Short mmCIF file of C-alpha atoms in Angstrom, two decimals:
data_model
loop_
_atom_site.label_atom_id
_atom_site.label_comp_id
_atom_site.label_asym_id
_atom_site.label_seq_id
_atom_site.Cartn_x
_atom_site.Cartn_y
_atom_site.Cartn_z
CA MET T 12 170.41 74.04 166.83
CA GLY T 13 166.65 72.58 167.77
CA ALA T 14 166.10 71.31 164.25
CA SER T 15 169.29 69.65 165.12
CA VAL T 16 168.29 67.38 167.87
CA ASP T 17 166.30 64.61 168.06
CA ASP T 18 162.96 63.61 169.79
CA ALA T 19 165.48 61.32 171.76
CA GLU T 20 167.53 63.83 172.60
CA LEU T 21 164.60 66.42 173.04
CA VAL T 22 163.60 64.39 176.20
CA ASP T 23 165.93 64.16 177.03
CA ARG T 24 167.23 67.72 177.03
CA PHE T 25 164.04 68.63 178.85
CA PRO T 26 163.11 65.82 181.35
CA TRP T 27 161.10 67.73 183.61
CA VAL T 28 158.48 68.21 182.15
CA GLN T 29 156.48 65.06 179.67
CA VAL T 30 157.70 65.95 176.05
CA THR T 31 155.19 64.89 173.79
CA HIS T 32 153.96 65.04 169.52
CA ASP T 33 152.30 67.64 170.47
CA ASN T 34 154.77 70.08 171.90
CA LYS T 35 157.54 68.96 171.17
CA HIS T 36 157.84 72.37 168.56
CA LEU T 37 158.15 74.52 172.06
CA PHE T 38 160.69 72.96 173.36
CA ARG T 39 163.05 72.96 169.92
CA GLY T 40 162.03 76.61 170.01
CA TRP T 41 163.49 77.23 173.42
CA LEU T 42 166.94 75.62 172.22
CA ASP T 43 166.92 78.25 169.72
CA ARG T 44 165.90 80.81 171.67
CA LYS T 45 161.80 81.52 170.22
CA LEU T 46 159.06 81.47 171.46
CA LEU T 47 156.89 79.16 169.50
CA ILE T 48 153.37 79.20 170.13
CA ASP T 49 150.67 77.38 168.24
CA ARG T 50 148.82 78.63 165.90
CA CYS T 51 145.25 77.52 163.87
CA ASP T 52 146.49 77.93 159.99
CA ASP T 53 142.59 77.56 158.62
CA CYS T 54 141.19 80.83 162.41
CA GLY T 55 144.25 82.46 162.79
CA ARG T 56 144.10 81.82 166.08
CA PHE T 57 146.82 81.19 169.22
CA HIS T 58 146.27 78.31 172.05
CA HIS T 59 148.75 77.12 175.03
CA PRO T 60 149.35 74.93 175.79
CA PRO T 61 149.85 73.34 172.36
CA LYS T 62 146.99 71.19 171.69
CA PRO T 63 146.93 68.48 168.27
CA ILE T 64 143.55 70.96 167.20
CA CYS T 65 142.52 74.25 167.27
CA PRO T 66 139.80 73.99 170.09
CA GLU T 67 138.07 76.96 167.52
CA CYS T 68 137.42 76.26 164.98
CA TRP T 69 138.87 71.63 165.30
CA SER T 70 141.70 72.62 162.23
CA SER T 71 144.89 70.10 163.26
CA ARG T 72 146.38 72.64 160.77
CA ILE T 73 148.46 74.03 163.62
CA THR T 74 152.37 75.67 163.36
CA PRO T 75 154.06 76.00 166.02
CA THR T 76 154.51 80.46 165.46
CA GLU T 77 157.18 82.93 166.86
CA VAL T 78 155.49 85.30 168.78
CA SER T 79 157.13 88.32 170.28
CA GLY T 80 157.39 88.13 173.91
CA ARG T 81 156.26 91.19 175.07
CA GLY T 82 152.91 91.02 176.92
CA THR T 83 151.42 91.92 180.54
CA ILE T 84 151.79 90.52 183.33
CA HIS T 85 147.74 88.65 184.19
CA LEU T 86 148.80 87.26 187.24
CA ALA T 87 151.53 87.42 189.57
CA MET T 88 152.35 85.21 192.92
CA ALA T 89 155.98 85.53 194.56
CA LEU T 90 157.03 81.50 195.98
CA HIS T 91 158.57 81.87 199.10
CA GLN T 92 159.97 77.97 199.22
CA GLY T 93 158.99 76.17 195.92
CA ALA T 94 160.85 73.68 193.84
CA PRO T 95 164.53 73.40 193.45
CA ALA T 96 166.36 74.86 190.83
CA PRO T 97 169.60 75.88 189.30
CA GLY T 98 169.76 80.34 190.03
CA VAL T 99 166.54 79.61 192.28
CA ASP T 100 167.46 80.11 195.90
CA TYR T 101 164.16 81.24 198.31
CA ALA T 102 167.09 82.05 201.36
CA LYS T 103 168.08 84.89 199.42
CA GLY T 104 163.85 86.36 199.01
CA PRO T 105 161.59 85.34 196.95
CA HIS T 106 160.89 83.52 193.57
CA PRO T 107 157.92 85.19 191.08
CA VAL T 108 156.29 83.94 189.58
CA VAL T 109 153.63 84.89 186.23
CA ALA T 110 150.94 84.36 184.20
CA VAL T 111 151.40 87.15 181.19
CA ASP T 112 148.98 88.22 178.59
CA LEU T 113 150.86 88.16 176.06
CA GLU T 114 150.22 90.80 173.17
CA GLU T 115 149.64 88.55 169.95
CA GLN T 116 146.64 87.65 171.41
CA PRO T 117 145.03 88.76 174.90
CA GLY T 118 143.58 85.38 176.94
CA VAL T 119 147.13 83.19 175.57
CA ARG T 120 149.29 83.47 178.16
CA PHE T 121 152.63 82.19 178.83
CA SER T 122 154.03 81.67 182.57
CA SER T 123 157.17 81.64 183.82
CA THR T 124 159.37 83.74 186.32
CA VAL T 125 160.64 87.62 186.09
CA VAL T 126 164.38 88.87 186.33
CA GLY T 127 166.37 92.11 186.36
CA CYS T 128 164.57 93.65 189.13
CA ASP T 129 163.66 93.35 192.70
CA PRO T 130 160.33 91.29 193.23
CA SER T 131 158.11 93.79 195.03
CA GLU T 132 158.63 95.56 191.90
CA VAL T 133 156.71 92.60 189.66
CA GLU T 134 153.28 93.76 189.58
CA ILE T 135 149.72 92.50 187.71
CA GLY T 136 149.82 94.80 185.36
CA LEU T 137 153.20 96.07 184.68
CA PRO T 138 154.41 95.17 180.41
CA VAL T 139 156.86 93.19 180.47
CA GLU T 140 159.63 91.55 177.67
CA LEU T 141 161.17 87.96 176.56
CA ASP T 142 164.32 87.36 178.21
CA TRP T 143 166.80 83.89 178.24
CA VAL T 144 168.14 81.86 180.46
CA GLU T 145 170.10 78.96 181.46
CA ARG T 146 168.59 75.63 182.93
CA TYR T 147 170.61 72.12 183.00
CA GLY T 148 171.88 73.28 180.06
CA SER T 149 169.02 74.31 177.94
CA PRO T 150 167.52 77.68 177.43
CA PHE T 151 164.93 78.90 179.79
CA PRO T 152 162.46 81.69 178.75
CA VAL T 153 161.82 83.77 181.30
CA PHE T 154 160.28 87.76 181.66
CA ARG T 155 161.40 91.36 181.61
CA LEU T 156 159.86 94.30 183.10
CA ARG T 157 160.07 96.51 180.27
CA GLU T 158 161.92 100.18 180.11
CA GLY T 159 159.41 102.58 182.22
CA ALA T 160 156.96 100.10 183.71
CA LYS T 161 158.64 100.03 187.36
CA ARG T 162 156.76 101.36 189.59
CA GLY T 163 159.13 101.17 192.43
CA GLY T 164 157.79 98.51 194.58
CA LYS T 165 155.23 97.75 197.02
CA GLY T 166 156.55 99.53 200.18
CA MET E 30 115.05 77.51 183.21
CA ALA E 31 114.47 74.16 184.34
CA ARG E 32 116.74 70.99 183.47
CA ARG E 33 115.87 67.49 183.66
CA ASN E 34 117.07 65.51 187.12
CA PRO E 35 115.36 63.40 187.21
CA ILE E 36 117.69 61.48 190.16
CA ARG E 37 116.67 63.77 192.49
CA ASP E 38 115.63 62.86 196.09
CA ARG E 39 116.26 59.38 194.40
CA VAL E 40 119.69 58.45 196.16
CA ALA E 41 119.81 58.75 199.64
CA ILE E 42 123.40 58.14 202.20
CA VAL E 43 122.71 55.75 204.55
CA GLY E 44 126.02 55.17 206.08
CA LEU E 45 129.12 56.83 207.83
CA GLY E 46 132.21 55.70 208.96
CA SER E 47 135.16 58.48 209.74
CA THR E 48 138.58 57.38 211.21
CA GLU E 49 139.96 60.46 213.10
CA PHE E 50 142.16 63.13 210.71
CA SER E 51 145.33 63.18 213.01
CA ARG E 52 149.69 64.82 211.56
CA ASP E 53 150.68 61.60 212.55
CA ALA E 54 148.37 58.35 212.62
CA GLY E 55 151.07 56.23 214.09
CA GLY E 56 151.92 54.27 211.49
CA ARG E 57 148.81 52.87 209.71
CA SER E 58 149.02 52.84 205.94
CA PRO E 59 146.34 54.50 203.85
CA ALA E 60 144.81 51.51 203.35
CA ALA E 61 144.06 50.31 207.08
CA LEU E 62 141.89 53.82 207.58
CA ALA E 63 139.74 53.18 205.00
CA CYS E 64 139.03 49.74 206.41
CA GLU E 65 137.96 50.97 210.05
CA ALA E 66 136.11 53.47 207.64
CA SER E 67 134.63 51.42 205.84
CA ILE E 68 133.13 48.90 208.08
CA ALA E 69 132.30 51.79 210.39
CA ALA E 70 130.09 53.29 207.30
CA ILE E 71 128.70 49.74 206.54
CA ARG E 72 128.02 48.94 209.87
CA ASP E 73 126.33 52.20 210.28
CA SER E 74 124.20 51.82 207.93
CA GLY E 75 122.92 48.86 209.12
CA ILE E 76 123.34 47.64 205.89
CA ALA E 77 124.29 43.38 205.55
CA ARG E 78 127.91 42.88 203.79
CA GLU E 79 126.41 40.78 201.14
CA GLU E 80 124.63 43.70 199.63
CA ILE E 81 127.42 45.87 198.84
CA ASP E 82 127.13 45.74 195.03
CA GLY E 83 129.01 48.50 194.43
CA VAL E 84 132.75 49.96 195.80
CA VAL E 85 133.63 53.88 194.49
CA GLY E 86 136.93 54.21 196.14
CA ALA E 87 138.48 58.15 194.88
CA LEU E 88 141.82 57.99 192.99
CA GLU E 89 143.77 59.61 196.42
CA PRO E 90 148.10 59.31 196.02
CA GLY E 91 148.58 56.31 198.01
CA ALA E 92 144.91 55.12 198.36
CA PRO E 93 143.29 51.55 197.84
CA ARG E 94 142.19 50.20 194.66
CA PRO E 95 138.15 49.32 195.54
CA SER E 96 140.10 45.94 193.64
CA GLN E 97 142.22 46.36 197.34
CA LEU E 98 139.16 47.71 198.98
CA ALA E 99 136.94 44.90 198.04
CA ALA E 100 139.25 41.71 198.84
CA MET E 101 140.15 43.18 201.94
CA LEU E 102 136.99 43.98 202.87
CA GLY E 103 135.63 40.33 201.63
CA LEU E 104 132.72 41.73 198.79
CA SER E 105 131.50 38.70 197.34
CA SER E 106 129.08 40.55 194.50
CA VAL E 107 130.28 43.20 193.07
CA THR E 108 128.60 44.37 189.91
CA HIS E 109 130.31 48.74 189.79
CA HIS E 110 133.49 48.83 191.01
CA SER E 111 135.09 52.94 190.22
CA SER E 112 137.91 55.11 190.97
CA PRO E 113 136.63 58.47 190.18
CA MET E 114 138.48 61.49 190.55
CA PRO E 115 140.22 63.26 193.68
CA VAL E 116 137.98 65.47 195.35
CA ALA E 117 134.73 64.40 196.61
CA MET E 118 131.68 64.65 194.49
CA PHE E 119 132.88 63.34 192.10
CA GLY E 120 132.72 60.84 193.43
CA LEU E 121 129.29 60.84 194.98
CA ILE E 122 128.27 61.90 191.56
CA ASP E 123 129.81 57.93 190.29
CA ALA E 124 127.92 56.01 192.86
CA MET E 125 124.41 57.84 192.68
CA ALA E 126 124.11 57.42 189.14
CA ALA E 127 124.75 53.80 189.39
CA ILE E 128 122.51 53.16 191.52
CA PHE E 129 119.66 55.12 189.56
CA ALA E 130 120.79 53.27 186.61
CA GLY E 131 120.45 50.28 188.56
CA GLN E 132 123.76 49.19 188.09
CA CYS E 133 124.31 47.25 191.74
CA ASP E 134 121.33 48.51 194.67
CA THR E 135 124.19 49.83 197.03
CA VAL E 136 127.99 51.39 196.60
CA LEU E 137 130.35 51.26 199.59
CA LEU E 138 132.19 54.78 198.29
CA TYR E 139 135.33 55.51 200.62
CA TYR E 140 138.26 58.05 200.38
CA ALA E 141 141.65 57.68 201.93
CA PHE E 142 143.93 60.84 203.04
CA THR E 143 147.75 60.82 203.41
CA ARG E 144 149.70 63.32 204.06
CA ALA E 145 153.00 62.62 201.45
CA PRO E 146 156.46 64.10 202.17
CA TRP E 147 156.18 67.01 199.60
CA ASN E 148 153.52 68.29 202.15
CA SER E 149 154.44 67.49 205.18
CA ARG E 150 157.63 67.15 207.19
CA SER E 151 157.25 63.95 208.99
CA ALA E 152 155.95 62.35 206.02
CA ALA E 153 159.01 62.89 204.81
CA GLN E 154 161.22 60.99 207.51
CA ASP E 155 158.87 58.38 207.19
CA PRO E 156 160.53 55.51 204.30
CA PHE E 157 157.21 53.46 203.94
CA ARG E 158 155.97 56.94 202.01
CA ARG E 159 159.41 57.94 199.91
CA TYR E 160 156.90 55.24 197.08
CA LEU E 161 154.60 58.72 196.91
CA ALA E 162 157.37 60.71 195.53
CA MET E 163 158.92 58.53 192.89
CA ASN E 164 155.75 58.26 190.87
CA THR E 165 155.92 62.24 189.23
CA GLY E 166 157.03 60.60 185.77
CA THR E 167 160.30 63.18 185.51
CA ALA E 168 163.25 62.38 186.39
CA LYS E 169 163.63 66.17 188.20
CA PRO E 170 161.12 67.81 190.07
CA PRO E 171 159.00 70.32 188.38
CA MET E 172 159.96 74.29 187.66
CA PRO E 173 159.26 76.82 190.76
CA GLU E 174 157.37 78.25 187.37
CA SER E 175 155.34 74.86 187.34
CA MET E 176 151.38 76.15 187.24
CA ASP E 177 150.48 73.70 188.91
CA PRO E 178 147.44 74.03 190.95
CA SER E 179 148.57 74.54 193.94
CA ALA E 180 150.17 77.54 193.05
CA ALA E 181 148.04 78.96 190.35
CA TYR E 182 145.09 79.12 193.33
CA THR E 183 147.81 81.67 194.43
CA THR E 184 148.37 83.84 191.69
CA TRP E 185 144.60 83.51 191.13
CA ALA E 186 144.11 84.76 194.57
CA SER E 187 146.84 87.35 193.67
CA ARG E 188 144.43 88.39 190.57
CA TYR E 189 141.43 88.91 193.02
CA LEU E 190 143.04 91.77 194.87
CA HIS E 191 144.03 93.33 192.37
CA GLU E 192 140.76 93.45 190.58
CA TYR E 193 138.18 94.29 193.44
CA GLY E 194 140.30 95.72 195.51
CA ALA E 195 140.09 93.23 198.28
CA SER E 196 142.57 92.14 201.52
CA ARG E 197 144.66 89.66 203.25
CA GLU E 198 141.74 89.95 206.29
CA ASP E 199 139.34 88.63 203.38
CA LEU E 200 141.41 86.20 203.29
CA GLY E 201 141.77 85.74 206.46
CA LEU E 202 137.95 85.65 207.75
CA VAL E 203 138.26 82.66 206.58
CA ALA E 204 140.94 81.02 207.85
CA LEU E 205 139.35 82.51 211.62
CA ASN E 206 135.83 80.29 210.32
CA MET E 207 136.80 77.24 210.16
CA ARG E 208 139.23 77.51 212.84
CA ALA E 209 136.71 79.20 214.92
CA ASN E 210 133.94 76.63 214.00
CA ALA E 211 136.63 73.64 214.34
CA ALA E 212 137.54 73.56 217.69
CA ARG E 213 133.82 72.55 218.46
CA ASN E 214 134.99 69.19 216.26
CA PRO E 215 136.89 66.69 217.83
CA LYS E 216 137.82 64.78 214.80
CA ALA E 217 139.52 68.42 214.13
CA ALA E 218 143.14 68.03 213.68
CA MET E 219 143.69 71.96 214.15
CA ARG E 220 141.78 73.33 217.64
CA LYS E 221 143.73 76.12 218.47
CA PRO E 222 142.02 80.15 218.89
CA LEU E 223 142.96 82.17 216.20
CA THR E 224 142.78 85.34 215.62
CA MET E 225 143.29 88.03 212.57
CA GLU E 226 146.95 88.88 214.05
CA GLY E 227 148.01 85.44 214.13
CA TYR E 228 146.28 85.01 210.27
CA LEU E 229 148.94 88.00 209.69
CA GLN E 230 151.24 87.13 211.29
CA ALA E 231 151.62 83.65 210.05
CA ARG E 232 154.02 81.88 207.54
CA MET E 233 154.30 83.29 203.88
CA ILE E 234 154.59 80.66 201.62
CA ARG E 235 152.92 81.45 198.39
CA ASP E 236 152.66 85.83 198.15
CA PRO E 237 149.78 86.83 198.50
CA LEU E 238 148.47 83.51 200.68
CA CYS E 239 149.98 82.35 204.20
CA MET E 240 150.29 78.91 205.83
CA LEU E 241 146.92 78.96 207.48
CA ASP E 242 145.17 80.19 203.56
CA MET E 243 146.07 76.35 202.71
CA ASP E 244 144.57 73.36 204.48
CA ILE E 245 146.16 71.26 206.23
CA PRO E 246 148.00 67.55 205.42
CA VAL E 247 145.91 65.05 206.82
CA ASP E 248 145.89 61.38 207.59
CA GLY E 249 141.99 60.20 207.78
CA ALA E 250 140.28 58.48 205.83
CA ASP E 251 136.15 58.72 205.29
CA ALA E 252 132.98 56.13 204.01
CA PHE E 253 129.61 56.00 202.87
CA VAL E 254 127.16 54.19 202.32
CA LEU E 255 124.53 54.95 199.34
CA THR E 256 121.66 53.35 198.27
CA THR E 257 117.78 53.71 196.51
CA VAL E 258 116.02 55.53 198.23
CA GLU E 259 113.60 53.24 198.32
CA LYS E 260 115.90 50.72 201.05
CA ALA E 261 116.83 53.51 202.64
CA LYS E 262 113.44 54.51 203.88
CA ALA E 263 112.34 51.00 204.91
CA ILE E 264 115.70 51.88 207.13
CA THR E 265 115.58 55.13 208.00
CA LYS E 266 111.76 57.20 208.40
CA HIS E 267 113.59 60.67 206.75
CA PRO E 268 116.41 59.18 205.56
CA VAL E 269 119.12 61.87 203.39
CA VAL E 270 118.71 61.77 199.17
CA ILE E 271 120.74 64.31 197.01
CA HIS E 272 118.70 66.58 195.88
CA ALA E 273 121.02 68.03 193.42
CA ALA E 274 124.49 66.92 192.76
CA THR E 275 126.72 67.71 189.65
CA ALA E 276 130.46 68.85 188.73
CA GLY E 277 131.35 72.04 186.10
CA MET E 278 133.96 73.28 183.79
CA VAL E 279 134.52 75.81 181.11
CA GLY E 280 137.45 75.41 178.20
CA PRO E 281 139.45 77.04 178.40
CA ASN E 282 140.80 75.40 181.78
CA GLU E 283 144.23 75.13 182.32
CA GLU E 284 145.31 77.00 185.71
CA ASP E 285 146.76 80.00 183.75
CA GLN E 286 144.50 79.50 180.89
CA LEU E 287 141.51 80.39 182.89
CA PRO E 288 139.27 83.11 181.34
CA SER E 289 138.76 85.28 183.94
CA LEU E 290 137.52 85.15 187.38
CA ALA E 291 134.31 85.85 185.95
CA ARG E 292 132.82 82.98 184.66
CA HIS E 293 134.52 79.56 185.67
CA GLY E 294 134.23 75.81 187.02
CA GLN E 295 132.13 77.44 189.94
CA HIS E 296 129.53 79.56 187.74
CA VAL E 297 128.85 75.97 185.92
CA VAL E 298 127.57 74.70 189.45
CA ALA E 299 126.05 77.13 190.44
CA GLU E 300 123.63 77.33 187.03
CA ALA E 301 123.62 73.15 186.83
CA LEU E 302 122.33 72.86 190.28
CA ARG E 303 120.10 75.64 190.73
CA GLU E 304 118.81 74.19 187.07
CA ARG E 305 117.93 71.28 188.60
CA SER E 306 116.65 72.05 192.33
CA GLU E 307 113.50 72.89 193.60
CA LEU E 308 115.66 74.55 197.08
CA TRP E 309 117.93 77.74 196.63
CA LEU E 310 119.74 79.94 199.27
CA GLU E 311 116.15 80.29 201.15
CA ASP E 312 116.31 77.09 201.81
CA VAL E 313 119.87 76.30 202.80
CA ASP E 314 120.58 75.77 206.44
CA VAL E 315 123.98 74.83 206.58
CA PHE E 316 126.46 76.00 204.24
CA PHE E 317 129.76 73.96 203.13
CA PRO E 318 131.99 75.54 200.80
CA TYR E 319 135.13 73.97 199.95
CA ASP E 320 137.83 75.76 201.57
CA GLY E 321 141.16 73.65 200.02
CA PHE E 322 142.11 77.21 199.93
CA SER E 323 141.13 80.46 201.37
CA ILE E 324 140.53 81.85 197.52
CA ILE E 325 138.24 79.30 196.91
CA THR E 326 135.92 79.44 199.61
CA LEU E 327 135.08 83.45 198.75
CA GLY E 328 134.46 82.33 195.58
CA TRP E 329 131.67 79.52 196.17
CA ILE E 330 130.13 82.62 198.77
CA GLU E 331 130.24 84.77 194.74
CA ASN E 332 129.46 83.12 192.54
CA LEU E 333 126.64 80.61 194.03
CA GLY E 334 124.89 84.21 194.37
CA TYR E 335 125.36 85.03 198.30
CA CYS E 336 126.55 88.25 197.31
CA LYS E 337 128.36 90.34 194.29
CA PRO E 338 131.56 89.28 192.74
CA GLY E 339 134.43 90.83 195.31
CA GLY E 340 132.01 91.18 198.18
CA ALA E 341 132.95 87.83 199.93
CA GLY E 342 134.86 89.66 202.54
CA ARG E 343 132.50 92.62 203.16
CA PHE E 344 129.59 89.96 203.48
CA MET E 345 131.58 87.55 205.53
CA ARG E 346 131.42 90.64 208.35
CA GLU E 347 128.25 91.27 207.63
CA HIS E 348 127.05 88.04 208.76
CA TRP E 349 130.07 87.79 211.21
CA ASP E 350 128.81 85.96 214.67
CA GLU E 351 131.03 87.93 216.83
CA LYS E 352 129.81 85.34 219.68
CA ARG E 353 130.98 82.44 217.33
CA GLY E 354 134.23 83.93 216.43
CA ALA E 355 132.94 82.68 212.19
CA VAL E 356 129.90 83.75 210.05
CA MET E 357 126.80 83.12 210.69
CA ILE E 358 124.17 83.91 207.72
CA ASP E 359 120.90 85.58 208.88
CA GLY E 360 122.21 84.51 212.43
CA ARG E 361 120.99 81.23 211.02
CA VAL E 362 123.08 78.89 208.30
CA PRO E 363 126.77 78.70 209.55
CA MET E 364 129.30 78.13 207.37
CA ASN E 365 131.25 74.39 207.74
CA PRO E 366 130.40 74.45 211.01
CA HIS E 367 132.82 70.95 211.44
CA GLY E 368 136.18 73.32 210.67
CA GLY E 369 136.44 72.61 207.11
CA SER E 370 140.09 71.53 204.83
CA LEU E 371 141.84 74.63 206.59
CA SER E 372 141.57 73.08 210.45
CA GLU E 373 139.42 69.58 209.86
CA GLY E 374 142.01 68.39 207.95
CA ALA E 375 142.78 68.04 204.09
CA SER E 376 140.13 65.60 203.08
CA ARG E 377 138.73 67.39 199.60
CA GLY E 378 135.15 67.70 200.23
CA THR E 379 134.26 64.52 201.56
CA GLY E 380 134.46 66.37 205.41
CA HIS E 381 132.26 68.83 204.02
CA LEU E 382 130.38 65.83 202.84
CA ARG E 383 130.06 63.71 205.95
CA GLU E 384 128.69 66.66 208.47
CA ALA E 385 126.35 67.98 205.23
CA VAL E 386 125.02 64.40 206.17
CA THR E 387 125.48 64.61 210.24
CA GLN E 388 123.55 68.17 210.54
CA LEU E 389 120.60 66.23 208.39
CA ARG E 390 120.14 63.60 210.57
CA GLY E 391 121.17 65.75 213.20
CA GLU E 392 123.59 64.20 214.88
CA ALA E 393 126.43 66.91 215.05
CA GLY E 394 125.86 66.98 219.01
CA GLU E 395 126.89 71.44 220.46
CA ARG E 396 127.54 71.85 216.62
CA GLN E 397 123.84 70.88 215.84
CA VAL E 398 122.08 73.60 213.15
CA ALA E 399 118.65 73.73 214.74
CA ASP E 400 116.74 71.36 212.04
CA ALA E 401 118.96 71.34 209.62
CA LYS E 402 116.50 70.11 206.40
CA THR E 403 118.77 70.89 203.50
CA ALA E 404 122.88 71.74 203.67
CA LEU E 405 124.79 73.37 200.49
CA ILE E 406 128.33 72.08 199.61
CA GLY E 407 129.70 73.66 197.31
CA CYS E 408 133.16 71.65 196.33
CA GLY E 409 137.29 72.25 193.97
CA GLY E 410 137.70 74.70 193.17
CA PHE E 411 138.05 76.62 189.50
CA PHE E 412 139.46 74.70 187.44
CA PHE E 413 138.33 70.78 186.69
CA ASN E 414 137.66 69.83 189.94
CA SER E 415 134.76 72.33 190.79
CA GLN E 416 130.95 69.61 191.60
CA GLY E 417 128.47 70.75 194.39
CA ALA E 418 125.11 69.23 195.93
CA ILE E 419 121.88 69.84 197.58
CA LEU E 420 121.11 67.18 200.23
CA ARG E 421 118.46 67.42 201.92
CA ARG E 422 116.36 64.51 204.43
CA LEU E 423 113.68 63.51 204.05
#
């Protein structure tokens, strides 16, 4: 589906971000429910967010590459207030936000929310996997705690 | 290792001007505030308006551009003007470099702050501030998951607590220090006494940071006049000069991609300042760690070398002056005696710079540190605005 969406429609589908020549693959991937992270053809290193060159070796041969979406929570917070979004209701409880170290290359992180658990269960160091929700009519990548990861919350 | 620092002690800060820092500027524009502070700074310097040939103004939302301010002030012959990024030291570094390079002799450096509809309820009611929300460049607001710097400091605060087993009380001591010091600063927006109990009960905004971990939005302006040390010495016998100043950054520096708490912009600043300076912590009489978020202050205390990583909470407890209700390092060196951004107001470090000069001039009144000769400023945070300066009185 992502491949059939032209640039103008792609920009319209994601009005809250600045879609560019360098990151358009990331968002086309979302339309196909695939998380594509930039990888260098020459040295094999991943980087994120998308850049026109590899920051390691300066190669401009970059391929957006599907990753598993598995990883470990490196940074975490719980928003008690914040920007509005469909399906986010701060009155019902804090909204978790995490940066996940991707298992393909720890240190390269993807940030989103965690669904399917109580916000108090979200902790640094827990393993997560990728999932998808709908936001403004397009797929939006989120994380879910992996089986056996739950520690039963803070309280 | 020493680094080259030919600019050492060559540029002086000879004029200070500022408005009050208010949560309700009573219908005054950022331009009006910038004019008031600028005129006060120029008058304070004793330098004639005709001699101002440089204008440097930080790119703060709503602040007048240097061209606009030059027009308002009627500056007739300007040979250097620029708009550095916000956070105070970028402007200071640009101004000093322009003077040292001969692009101009005397710079008016100014910063104007205005509360925005997204960070102040009363500002959201003000029709004249609607334009501030129009220029976000997107048709919809950012997603809650956006790692803008303010959100990202919270996530790194959480990482800090996780890695070092630190507590929210460690962050709270930063807030208590600033509030106790602000009581002696008539300009400060927040002067009501604060206890640890009060801190822990404050409204949570982004767990683990509550509203008292975040600087307080204000309307206000700060201005400075800088010139060559030769010209400064013709005005005053003991001018305040910039001994060393630097920015610091690593790559990657995106908020969620920063390598670790062990290596970021503050570490680069600390290394560069130390290697360019003949003065270091033992010489410092007054210390200005930035406190836009309380976690940033813990970072400066540790990364400048006052204590080990993870030890800032313990350091503050060990150097706590019970009578003062604030830190006095070795019983001698206060930390942000003006109350910092948490309690004086969110001036992105211009309050720190103003108070440093005020202290070195010996004009801080009841806040005055006895015979203060050297000030250390650690400004900005972890990602792309870390910066620092050492100022001294000649």
